mmCIF file with all atom_site columns, C-alpha atoms in Angstrom:
data_model
loop_
_atom_site.group_PDB
_atom_site.id
_atom_site.type_symbol
_atom_site.label_atom_id
_atom_site.label_alt_id
_atom_site.label_comp_id
_atom_site.label_asym_id
_atom_site.label_entity_id
_atom_site.label_seq_id
_atom_site.pdbx_PDB_ins_code
_atom_site.Cartn_x
_atom_site.Cartn_y
_atom_site.Cartn_z
_atom_site.occupancy
_atom_site.B_iso_or_equiv
_atom_site.pdbx_formal_charge
_atom_site.auth_seq_id
_atom_site.auth_comp_id
_atom_site.auth_asym_id
_atom_site.auth_atom_id
_atom_site.pdbx_PDB_model_num
ATOM 1   C CA . MET A 1 1   ? 9.569   21.013 -75.304  1.00 0.00 ? 1   MET A CA 1
ATOM 2   C CA . SER A 1 2   ? 6.012   20.398 -74.166  1.00 0.00 ? 2   SER A CA 1
ATOM 3   C CA . PRO A 1 3   ? 3.190   20.419 -76.763  1.00 0.00 ? 3   PRO A CA 1
ATOM 4   C CA . ARG A 1 4   ? 1.783   23.570 -75.179  1.00 0.00 ? 4   ARG A CA 1
ATOM 5   C CA . ASN A 1 5   ? 5.043   25.465 -75.715  1.00 0.00 ? 5   ASN A CA 1
ATOM 6   C CA . VAL A 1 6   ? 5.288   24.235 -79.311  1.00 0.00 ? 6   VAL A CA 1
ATOM 7   C CA . GLU A 1 7   ? 1.767   25.498 -79.982  1.00 0.00 ? 7   GLU A CA 1
ATOM 8   C CA . LYS A 1 8   ? 2.486   28.793 -78.238  1.00 0.00 ? 8   LYS A CA 1
ATOM 9   C CA . ASP A 1 9   ? 5.699   29.236 -80.257  1.00 0.00 ? 9   ASP A CA 1
ATOM 10  C CA . LYS A 1 10  ? 3.803   28.498 -83.469  1.00 0.00 ? 10  LYS A CA 1
ATOM 11  C CA . MET A 1 11  ? 1.163   31.096 -82.611  1.00 0.00 ? 11  MET A CA 1
ATOM 12  C CA . MET A 1 12  ? 3.825   33.697 -81.783  1.00 0.00 ? 12  MET A CA 1
ATOM 13  C CA . ARG A 1 13  ? 5.606   32.978 -85.080  1.00 0.00 ? 13  ARG A CA 1
ATOM 14  C CA . GLU A 1 14  ? 2.368   33.349 -87.060  1.00 0.00 ? 14  GLU A CA 1
ATOM 15  C CA . LYS A 1 15  ? 1.557   36.574 -85.235  1.00 0.00 ? 15  LYS A CA 1
ATOM 16  C CA . LYS A 1 16  ? 5.022   38.019 -85.974  1.00 0.00 ? 16  LYS A CA 1
ATOM 17  C CA . MET A 1 17  ? 4.784   36.978 -89.643  1.00 0.00 ? 17  MET A CA 1
ATOM 18  C CA . GLN A 1 18  ? 1.349   38.587 -89.973  1.00 0.00 ? 18  GLN A CA 1
ATOM 19  C CA . HIS A 1 19  ? 2.633   41.770 -88.337  1.00 0.00 ? 19  HIS A CA 1
ATOM 20  C CA . ILE A 1 20  ? 5.435   41.956 -90.917  1.00 0.00 ? 20  ILE A CA 1
ATOM 21  C CA . LEU A 1 21  ? 2.925   41.378 -93.741  1.00 0.00 ? 21  LEU A CA 1
ATOM 22  C CA . ASP A 1 22  ? 0.585   44.078 -92.403  1.00 0.00 ? 22  ASP A CA 1
ATOM 23  C CA . CYS A 1 23  ? 3.457   46.564 -92.224  1.00 0.00 ? 23  CYS A CA 1
ATOM 24  C CA . ALA A 1 24  ? 4.708   45.552 -95.677  1.00 0.00 ? 24  ALA A CA 1
ATOM 25  C CA . LEU A 1 25  ? 1.219   46.122 -97.091  1.00 0.00 ? 25  LEU A CA 1
ATOM 26  C CA . LYS A 1 26  ? 1.118   49.653 -95.742  1.00 0.00 ? 26  LYS A CA 1
ATOM 27  C CA . VAL A 1 27  ? 4.627   50.568 -96.937  1.00 0.00 ? 27  VAL A CA 1
ATOM 28  C CA . MET A 1 28  ? 4.220   48.958 -100.375 1.00 0.00 ? 28  MET A CA 1
ATOM 29  C CA . ALA A 1 29  ? 0.853   50.638 -100.937 1.00 0.00 ? 29  ALA A CA 1
ATOM 30  C CA . ILE A 1 30  ? 2.407   54.044 -100.250 1.00 0.00 ? 30  ILE A CA 1
ATOM 31  C CA . ASN A 1 31  ? 5.836   53.597 -101.888 1.00 0.00 ? 31  ASN A CA 1
ATOM 32  C CA . GLY A 1 32  ? 5.070   50.967 -104.495 1.00 0.00 ? 32  GLY A CA 1
ATOM 33  C CA . PHE A 1 33  ? 6.717   47.564 -104.651 1.00 0.00 ? 33  PHE A CA 1
ATOM 34  C CA . GLN A 1 34  ? 9.802   48.725 -106.553 1.00 0.00 ? 34  GLN A CA 1
ATOM 35  C CA . LEU A 1 35  ? 10.612  51.587 -104.173 1.00 0.00 ? 35  LEU A CA 1
ATOM 36  C CA . THR A 1 36  ? 10.043  49.568 -101.002 1.00 0.00 ? 36  THR A CA 1
ATOM 37  C CA . SER A 1 37  ? 13.055  47.946 -99.374  1.00 0.00 ? 37  SER A CA 1
ATOM 38  C CA . ILE A 1 38  ? 13.326  45.307 -96.682  1.00 0.00 ? 38  ILE A CA 1
ATOM 39  C CA . GLN A 1 39  ? 14.694  48.117 -94.499  1.00 0.00 ? 39  GLN A CA 1
ATOM 40  C CA . ASP A 1 40  ? 11.465  50.095 -95.026  1.00 0.00 ? 40  ASP A CA 1
ATOM 41  C CA . ILE A 1 41  ? 9.387   47.083 -94.015  1.00 0.00 ? 41  ILE A CA 1
ATOM 42  C CA . ALA A 1 42  ? 11.569  46.408 -90.965  1.00 0.00 ? 42  ALA A CA 1
ATOM 43  C CA . LYS A 1 43  ? 11.338  50.049 -89.886  1.00 0.00 ? 43  LYS A CA 1
ATOM 44  C CA . GLU A 1 44  ? 7.532   50.074 -90.168  1.00 0.00 ? 44  GLU A CA 1
ATOM 45  C CA . ALA A 1 45  ? 7.327   46.751 -88.294  1.00 0.00 ? 45  ALA A CA 1
ATOM 46  C CA . LYS A 1 46  ? 9.784   48.006 -85.651  1.00 0.00 ? 46  LYS A CA 1
ATOM 47  C CA . VAL A 1 47  ? 11.964  44.910 -86.076  1.00 0.00 ? 47  VAL A CA 1
ATOM 48  C CA . SER A 1 48  ? 15.470  44.339 -87.396  1.00 0.00 ? 48  SER A CA 1
ATOM 49  C CA . VAL A 1 49  ? 16.175  43.566 -91.046  1.00 0.00 ? 49  VAL A CA 1
ATOM 50  C CA . GLY A 1 50  ? 17.527  40.199 -89.886  1.00 0.00 ? 50  GLY A CA 1
ATOM 51  C CA . ASN A 1 51  ? 14.220  39.513 -88.178  1.00 0.00 ? 51  ASN A CA 1
ATOM 52  C CA . VAL A 1 52  ? 12.354  40.103 -91.442  1.00 0.00 ? 52  VAL A CA 1
ATOM 53  C CA . TYR A 1 53  ? 14.749  37.738 -93.255  1.00 0.00 ? 53  TYR A CA 1
ATOM 54  C CA . HIS A 1 54  ? 14.239  35.171 -90.503  1.00 0.00 ? 54  HIS A CA 1
ATOM 55  C CA . TYR A 1 55  ? 10.626  34.821 -91.666  1.00 0.00 ? 55  TYR A CA 1
ATOM 56  C CA . TYR A 1 56  ? 10.817  35.738 -95.360  1.00 0.00 ? 56  TYR A CA 1
ATOM 57  C CA . ALA A 1 57  ? 13.533  35.060 -97.937  1.00 0.00 ? 57  ALA A CA 1
ATOM 58  C CA . SER A 1 58  ? 12.950  38.180 -100.028 1.00 0.00 ? 58  SER A CA 1
ATOM 59  C CA . LYS A 1 59  ? 10.856  41.252 -100.679 1.00 0.00 ? 59  LYS A CA 1
ATOM 60  C CA . GLU A 1 60  ? 9.231   39.347 -103.558 1.00 0.00 ? 60  GLU A CA 1
ATOM 61  C CA . GLU A 1 61  ? 8.136   36.582 -101.184 1.00 0.00 ? 61  GLU A CA 1
ATOM 62  C CA . ILE A 1 62  ? 6.617   39.158 -98.827  1.00 0.00 ? 62  ILE A CA 1
ATOM 63  C CA . PHE A 1 63  ? 4.845   40.862 -101.743 1.00 0.00 ? 63  PHE A CA 1
ATOM 64  C CA . SER A 1 64  ? 3.442   37.583 -103.023 1.00 0.00 ? 64  SER A CA 1
ATOM 65  C CA . GLU A 1 65  ? 2.355   36.500 -99.534  1.00 0.00 ? 65  GLU A CA 1
ATOM 66  C CA . VAL A 1 66  ? 0.645   39.831 -98.765  1.00 0.00 ? 66  VAL A CA 1
ATOM 67  C CA . LEU A 1 67  ? -1.453  39.433 -101.904 1.00 0.00 ? 67  LEU A CA 1
ATOM 68  C CA . ARG A 1 68  ? -2.089  35.698 -101.455 1.00 0.00 ? 68  ARG A CA 1
ATOM 69  C CA . SER A 1 69  ? -3.145  35.936 -97.819  1.00 0.00 ? 69  SER A CA 1
ATOM 70  C CA . GLY A 1 70  ? -5.329  39.005 -98.393  1.00 0.00 ? 70  GLY A CA 1
ATOM 71  C CA . GLN A 1 71  ? -7.182  37.465 -101.307 1.00 0.00 ? 71  GLN A CA 1
ATOM 72  C CA . THR A 1 72  ? -7.470  34.065 -99.617  1.00 0.00 ? 72  THR A CA 1
ATOM 73  C CA . ASN A 1 73  ? -8.885  35.570 -96.421  1.00 0.00 ? 73  ASN A CA 1
ATOM 74  C CA . TYR A 1 74  ? -11.338 37.658 -98.447  1.00 0.00 ? 74  TYR A CA 1
ATOM 75  C CA . GLY A 1 75  ? -12.364 34.544 -100.410 1.00 0.00 ? 75  GLY A CA 1
ATOM 76  C CA . LYS A 1 76  ? -13.093 32.662 -97.191  1.00 0.00 ? 76  LYS A CA 1
ATOM 77  C CA . TYR A 1 77  ? -15.052 35.636 -95.866  1.00 0.00 ? 77  TYR A CA 1
ATOM 78  C CA . VAL A 1 78  ? -17.333 35.927 -98.928  1.00 0.00 ? 78  VAL A CA 1
ATOM 79  C CA . THR A 1 79  ? -17.776 32.143 -99.106  1.00 0.00 ? 79  THR A CA 1
ATOM 80  C CA . ASP A 1 80  ? -18.900 32.076 -95.464  1.00 0.00 ? 80  ASP A CA 1
ATOM 81  C CA . LEU A 1 81  ? -21.136 35.109 -96.028  1.00 0.00 ? 81  LEU A CA 1
ATOM 82  C CA . ALA A 1 82  ? -22.785 33.532 -99.096  1.00 0.00 ? 82  ALA A CA 1
ATOM 83  C CA . ALA A 1 83  ? -23.567 30.396 -97.047  1.00 0.00 ? 83  ALA A CA 1
ATOM 84  C CA . MET A 1 84  ? -25.279 32.321 -94.218  1.00 0.00 ? 84  MET A CA 1
ATOM 85  C CA . ASP A 1 85  ? -29.025 32.105 -93.744  1.00 0.00 ? 85  ASP A CA 1
ATOM 86  C CA . MET A 1 86  ? -29.749 35.736 -94.630  1.00 0.00 ? 86  MET A CA 1
ATOM 87  C CA . GLU A 1 87  ? -31.564 37.641 -97.347  1.00 0.00 ? 87  GLU A CA 1
ATOM 88  C CA . PRO A 1 88  ? -29.280 38.367 -100.347 1.00 0.00 ? 88  PRO A CA 1
ATOM 89  C CA . ILE A 1 89  ? -29.649 42.145 -99.941  1.00 0.00 ? 89  ILE A CA 1
ATOM 90  C CA . ALA A 1 90  ? -28.604 41.825 -96.282  1.00 0.00 ? 90  ALA A CA 1
ATOM 91  C CA . LYS A 1 91  ? -25.526 39.853 -97.378  1.00 0.00 ? 91  LYS A CA 1
ATOM 92  C CA . LEU A 1 92  ? -24.558 42.557 -99.876  1.00 0.00 ? 92  LEU A CA 1
ATOM 93  C CA . ARG A 1 93  ? -25.087 45.192 -97.187  1.00 0.00 ? 93  ARG A CA 1
ATOM 94  C CA . VAL A 1 94  ? -22.842 43.312 -94.725  1.00 0.00 ? 94  VAL A CA 1
ATOM 95  C CA . MET A 1 95  ? -20.170 42.838 -97.372  1.00 0.00 ? 95  MET A CA 1
ATOM 96  C CA . LEU A 1 96  ? -20.228 46.479 -98.420  1.00 0.00 ? 96  LEU A CA 1
ATOM 97  C CA . THR A 1 97  ? -20.321 47.870 -94.888  1.00 0.00 ? 97  THR A CA 1
ATOM 98  C CA . SER A 1 98  ? -17.554 45.635 -93.580  1.00 0.00 ? 98  SER A CA 1
ATOM 99  C CA . TRP A 1 99  ? -15.263 46.264 -96.562  1.00 0.00 ? 99  TRP A CA 1
ATOM 100 C CA . LEU A 1 100 ? -15.636 50.033 -96.406  1.00 0.00 ? 100 LEU A CA 1
ATOM 101 C CA . SER A 1 101 ? -15.173 50.092 -92.621  1.00 0.00 ? 101 SER A CA 1
ATOM 102 C CA . LEU A 1 102 ? -11.750 48.407 -92.629  1.00 0.00 ? 102 LEU A CA 1
ATOM 103 C CA . GLU A 1 103 ? -9.092  51.103 -92.623  1.00 0.00 ? 103 GLU A CA 1
ATOM 104 C CA . THR A 1 104 ? -6.406  48.985 -94.317  1.00 0.00 ? 104 THR A CA 1
ATOM 105 C CA . ASN A 1 105 ? -8.474  47.951 -97.340  1.00 0.00 ? 105 ASN A CA 1
ATOM 106 C CA . TRP A 1 106 ? -7.356  51.015 -99.317  1.00 0.00 ? 106 TRP A CA 1
ATOM 107 C CA . ALA A 1 107 ? -3.763  49.770 -99.047  1.00 0.00 ? 107 ALA A CA 1
ATOM 108 C CA . PHE A 1 108 ? -4.569  46.226 -100.120 1.00 0.00 ? 108 PHE A CA 1
ATOM 109 C CA . THR A 1 109 ? -6.706  47.417 -103.037 1.00 0.00 ? 109 THR A CA 1
ATOM 110 C CA . ILE A 1 110 ? -3.993  49.781 -104.275 1.00 0.00 ? 110 ILE A CA 1
ATOM 111 C CA . LEU A 1 111 ? -1.322  47.108 -103.948 1.00 0.00 ? 111 LEU A CA 1
ATOM 112 C CA . MET A 1 112 ? -3.403  44.512 -105.783 1.00 0.00 ? 112 MET A CA 1
ATOM 113 C CA . HIS A 1 113 ? -4.216  46.800 -108.692 1.00 0.00 ? 113 HIS A CA 1
ATOM 114 C CA . THR A 1 114 ? -0.740  48.290 -109.060 1.00 0.00 ? 114 THR A CA 1
ATOM 115 C CA . ALA A 1 115 ? 0.727   44.774 -108.958 1.00 0.00 ? 115 ALA A CA 1
ATOM 116 C CA . ARG A 1 116 ? -1.430  43.797 -111.926 1.00 0.00 ? 116 ARG A CA 1
ATOM 117 C CA . LEU A 1 117 ? -0.540  46.977 -113.834 1.00 0.00 ? 117 LEU A CA 1
ATOM 118 C CA . SER A 1 118 ? 3.185   47.145 -113.127 1.00 0.00 ? 118 SER A CA 1
ATOM 119 C CA . GLY A 1 119 ? 5.652   45.889 -115.695 1.00 0.00 ? 119 GLY A CA 1
ATOM 120 C CA . SER A 1 120 ? 7.958   44.858 -112.851 1.00 0.00 ? 120 SER A CA 1
ATOM 121 C CA . THR A 1 121 ? 5.507   42.355 -111.335 1.00 0.00 ? 121 THR A CA 1
ATOM 122 C CA . PRO A 1 122 ? 6.371   38.799 -112.388 1.00 0.00 ? 122 PRO A CA 1
ATOM 123 C CA . PRO A 1 123 ? 3.734   37.305 -114.740 1.00 0.00 ? 123 PRO A CA 1
ATOM 124 C CA . ASP A 1 124 ? 3.046   34.378 -112.394 1.00 0.00 ? 124 ASP A CA 1
ATOM 125 C CA . ILE A 1 125 ? 2.109   36.787 -109.586 1.00 0.00 ? 125 ILE A CA 1
ATOM 126 C CA . LYS A 1 126 ? -0.146  38.798 -111.934 1.00 0.00 ? 126 LYS A CA 1
ATOM 127 C CA . LYS A 1 127 ? -1.861  35.599 -113.052 1.00 0.00 ? 127 LYS A CA 1
ATOM 128 C CA . ALA A 1 128 ? -2.313  34.382 -109.470 1.00 0.00 ? 128 ALA A CA 1
ATOM 129 C CA . ILE A 1 129 ? -3.863  37.728 -108.444 1.00 0.00 ? 129 ILE A CA 1
ATOM 130 C CA . THR A 1 130 ? -6.260  37.663 -111.407 1.00 0.00 ? 130 THR A CA 1
ATOM 131 C CA . ASP A 1 131 ? -7.177  34.002 -110.868 1.00 0.00 ? 131 ASP A CA 1
ATOM 132 C CA . ARG A 1 132 ? -7.902  34.510 -107.161 1.00 0.00 ? 132 ARG A CA 1
ATOM 133 C CA . PHE A 1 133 ? -9.941  37.639 -107.917 1.00 0.00 ? 133 PHE A CA 1
ATOM 134 C CA . THR A 1 134 ? -12.021 35.693 -110.452 1.00 0.00 ? 134 THR A CA 1
ATOM 135 C CA . VAL A 1 135 ? -12.571 32.746 -108.089 1.00 0.00 ? 135 VAL A CA 1
ATOM 136 C CA . ASN A 1 136 ? -13.600 35.152 -105.317 1.00 0.00 ? 136 ASN A CA 1
ATOM 137 C CA . LEU A 1 137 ? -16.372 36.509 -107.555 1.00 0.00 ? 137 LEU A CA 1
ATOM 138 C CA . GLY A 1 138 ? -18.090 33.098 -107.354 1.00 0.00 ? 138 GLY A CA 1
ATOM 139 C CA . PRO A 1 139 ? -19.649 33.448 -103.880 1.00 0.00 ? 139 PRO A CA 1
ATOM 140 C CA . VAL A 1 140 ? -20.767 37.010 -104.673 1.00 0.00 ? 140 VAL A CA 1
ATOM 141 C CA . ALA A 1 141 ? -22.350 35.708 -107.899 1.00 0.00 ? 141 ALA A CA 1
ATOM 142 C CA . ASP A 1 142 ? -24.158 33.086 -105.784 1.00 0.00 ? 142 ASP A CA 1
ATOM 143 C CA . ILE A 1 143 ? -25.605 35.881 -103.634 1.00 0.00 ? 143 ILE A CA 1
ATOM 144 C CA . MET A 1 144 ? -26.704 37.716 -106.792 1.00 0.00 ? 144 MET A CA 1
ATOM 145 C CA . SER A 1 145 ? -28.280 34.504 -108.200 1.00 0.00 ? 145 SER A CA 1
ATOM 146 C CA . ASP A 1 146 ? -30.242 33.991 -104.997 1.00 0.00 ? 146 ASP A CA 1
ATOM 147 C CA . GLY A 1 147 ? -31.486 37.581 -105.155 1.00 0.00 ? 147 GLY A CA 1
ATOM 148 C CA . ILE A 1 148 ? -32.494 37.195 -108.811 1.00 0.00 ? 148 ILE A CA 1
ATOM 149 C CA . ARG A 1 149 ? -34.438 34.002 -107.990 1.00 0.00 ? 149 ARG A CA 1
ATOM 150 C CA . ARG A 1 150 ? -36.252 35.817 -105.183 1.00 0.00 ? 150 ARG A CA 1
ATOM 151 C CA . GLY A 1 151 ? -37.073 38.741 -107.476 1.00 0.00 ? 151 GLY A CA 1
ATOM 152 C CA . ILE A 1 152 ? -35.187 41.344 -105.419 1.00 0.00 ? 152 ILE A CA 1
ATOM 153 C CA . ILE A 1 153 ? -31.978 41.792 -107.439 1.00 0.00 ? 153 ILE A CA 1
ATOM 154 C CA . ILE A 1 154 ? -31.999 42.941 -111.059 1.00 0.00 ? 154 ILE A CA 1
ATOM 155 C CA . ASP A 1 155 ? -32.147 40.085 -113.556 1.00 0.00 ? 155 ASP A CA 1
ATOM 156 C CA . GLU A 1 156 ? -28.742 40.229 -115.203 1.00 0.00 ? 156 GLU A CA 1
ATOM 157 C CA . ASP A 1 157 ? -25.844 37.799 -115.414 1.00 0.00 ? 157 ASP A CA 1
ATOM 158 C CA . PRO A 1 158 ? -24.939 37.037 -111.751 1.00 0.00 ? 158 PRO A CA 1
ATOM 159 C CA . LEU A 1 159 ? -21.190 36.894 -112.425 1.00 0.00 ? 159 LEU A CA 1
ATOM 160 C CA . GLN A 1 160 ? -21.301 40.263 -114.168 1.00 0.00 ? 160 GLN A CA 1
ATOM 161 C CA . LEU A 1 161 ? -23.294 41.741 -111.276 1.00 0.00 ? 161 LEU A CA 1
ATOM 162 C CA . ALA A 1 162 ? -20.732 40.334 -108.828 1.00 0.00 ? 162 ALA A CA 1
ATOM 163 C CA . PHE A 1 163 ? -17.912 41.850 -110.896 1.00 0.00 ? 163 PHE A CA 1
ATOM 164 C CA . TYR A 1 164 ? -19.627 45.265 -110.958 1.00 0.00 ? 164 TYR A CA 1
ATOM 165 C CA . PHE A 1 165 ? -20.401 45.141 -107.224 1.00 0.00 ? 165 PHE A CA 1
ATOM 166 C CA . VAL A 1 166 ? -16.858 44.199 -106.187 1.00 0.00 ? 166 VAL A CA 1
ATOM 167 C CA . SER A 1 167 ? -15.306 46.668 -108.641 1.00 0.00 ? 167 SER A CA 1
ATOM 168 C CA . LEU A 1 168 ? -17.528 49.447 -107.287 1.00 0.00 ? 168 LEU A CA 1
ATOM 169 C CA . ILE A 1 169 ? -16.448 48.660 -103.727 1.00 0.00 ? 169 ILE A CA 1
ATOM 170 C CA . GLN A 1 170 ? -12.795 48.629 -104.758 1.00 0.00 ? 170 GLN A CA 1
ATOM 171 C CA . GLY A 1 171 ? -13.167 51.898 -106.640 1.00 0.00 ? 171 GLY A CA 1
ATOM 172 C CA . LEU A 1 172 ? -14.626 53.540 -103.543 1.00 0.00 ? 172 LEU A CA 1
ATOM 173 C CA . THR A 1 173 ? -11.862 52.038 -101.422 1.00 0.00 ? 173 THR A CA 1
ATOM 174 C CA . LEU A 1 174 ? -9.220  53.609 -103.668 1.00 0.00 ? 174 LEU A CA 1
ATOM 175 C CA . GLN A 1 175 ? -10.628 57.021 -102.713 1.00 0.00 ? 175 GLN A CA 1
ATOM 176 C CA . ARG A 1 176 ? -9.837  56.470 -99.027  1.00 0.00 ? 176 ARG A CA 1
ATOM 177 C CA . PRO A 1 177 ? -6.071  56.721 -98.483  1.00 0.00 ? 177 PRO A CA 1
ATOM 178 C CA . PRO A 1 178 ? -5.157  58.349 -95.161  1.00 0.00 ? 178 PRO A CA 1
ATOM 179 C CA . ASP A 1 179 ? -4.904  62.150 -95.291  1.00 0.00 ? 179 ASP A CA 1
ATOM 180 C CA . TYR A 1 180 ? -6.236  62.271 -98.882  1.00 0.00 ? 180 TYR A CA 1
ATOM 181 C CA . GLU A 1 181 ? -9.652  60.687 -98.534  1.00 0.00 ? 181 GLU A CA 1
ATOM 182 C CA . VAL A 1 182 ? -12.342 62.122 -100.788 1.00 0.00 ? 182 VAL A CA 1
ATOM 183 C CA . LYS A 1 183 ? -14.749 63.719 -98.315  1.00 0.00 ? 183 LYS A CA 1
ATOM 184 C CA . VAL A 1 184 ? -18.000 62.403 -99.762  1.00 0.00 ? 184 VAL A CA 1
ATOM 185 C CA . GLU A 1 185 ? -20.187 60.257 -97.536  1.00 0.00 ? 185 GLU A CA 1
ATOM 186 C CA . MET A 1 186 ? -20.586 56.691 -98.758  1.00 0.00 ? 186 MET A CA 1
ATOM 187 C CA . ASN A 1 187 ? -24.275 55.827 -98.623  1.00 0.00 ? 187 ASN A CA 1
ATOM 188 C CA . VAL A 1 188 ? -24.481 52.041 -98.400  1.00 0.00 ? 188 VAL A CA 1
ATOM 189 C CA . GLU A 1 189 ? -28.223 51.982 -99.111  1.00 0.00 ? 189 GLU A CA 1
ATOM 190 C CA . ALA A 1 190 ? -27.793 54.066 -102.279 1.00 0.00 ? 190 ALA A CA 1
ATOM 191 C CA . ILE A 1 191 ? -25.140 51.633 -103.511 1.00 0.00 ? 191 ILE A CA 1
ATOM 192 C CA . ILE A 1 192 ? -27.350 48.623 -102.730 1.00 0.00 ? 192 ILE A CA 1
ATOM 193 C CA . ARG A 1 193 ? -30.230 50.218 -104.681 1.00 0.00 ? 193 ARG A CA 1
ATOM 194 C CA . LEU A 1 194 ? -28.098 50.082 -107.840 1.00 0.00 ? 194 LEU A CA 1
ATOM 195 C CA . PHE A 1 195 ? -28.555 46.299 -107.750 1.00 0.00 ? 195 PHE A CA 1
ATOM 196 C CA . GLU A 1 196 ? -32.083 46.068 -106.319 1.00 0.00 ? 196 GLU A CA 1
ATOM 197 C CA . ILE A 1 197 ? -35.249 45.763 -108.359 1.00 0.00 ? 197 ILE A CA 1
ATOM 198 C CA . LYS A 1 198 ? -37.149 49.048 -108.117 1.00 0.00 ? 198 LYS A CA 1
ATOM 199 C CA . LYS A 1 199 ? -40.414 48.606 -106.251 1.00 0.00 ? 199 LYS A CA 1
#
C-alpha cells in the first residue's frame, strides 16, 4: 500500500471514530450513560453494532474517550487562546462567545457533570475528569492574571476567577438542551462586566 493510501485510511478511520464519539455524546447526554447501549450509539451513528465494536471495545471505553477528547480539545483551545496577542477582555469574550455558540456543548457539559455525580461512574474516570477540568483552568487563570496586572479585571485570585468564569459558562450551557432551551438572551457583554473593573 502506498504511503498516500495509508495516510488516507488513517484519516478515514479517525473521522469514523470521531463520528461515533459525537453520536455517543448526544445519546449519552440525553439517556445517561447507564441507559445508553451500544445499539443506541450505532443507531445514532447510522452504523452497525459490529462497526462500533471495530473501533471501540466497550461502552465504557467510548464514554471515557468522549470525555477525554472533549476536555483535551478544550484545554488546547484555551491554551492557544491565552497565548494570543489580544487584550484579556477580548480573550474572555472570544471564549464565552465561541463556547455558547457551539450547539453540542450542552451535551458535553451535561455528560461531564453527570459522570462526576453518578455512583456508576468508575472512580478513575471521575478523577480524570476532575483533574483535566482543574488543569484546564490554568490558561483561563493566566488570562485573568494578565487582566489584573493591566488593571482591567477585578483584583481577586486568578484561579478562583477562572473557576467562576468557566462554571458560569457551563451553567448557562446546561440551560440550552434542544427543544427545552431557556428563552432568555445571553448577553456576552453583561457577563464580561461581572469580571471587569468598573470604570
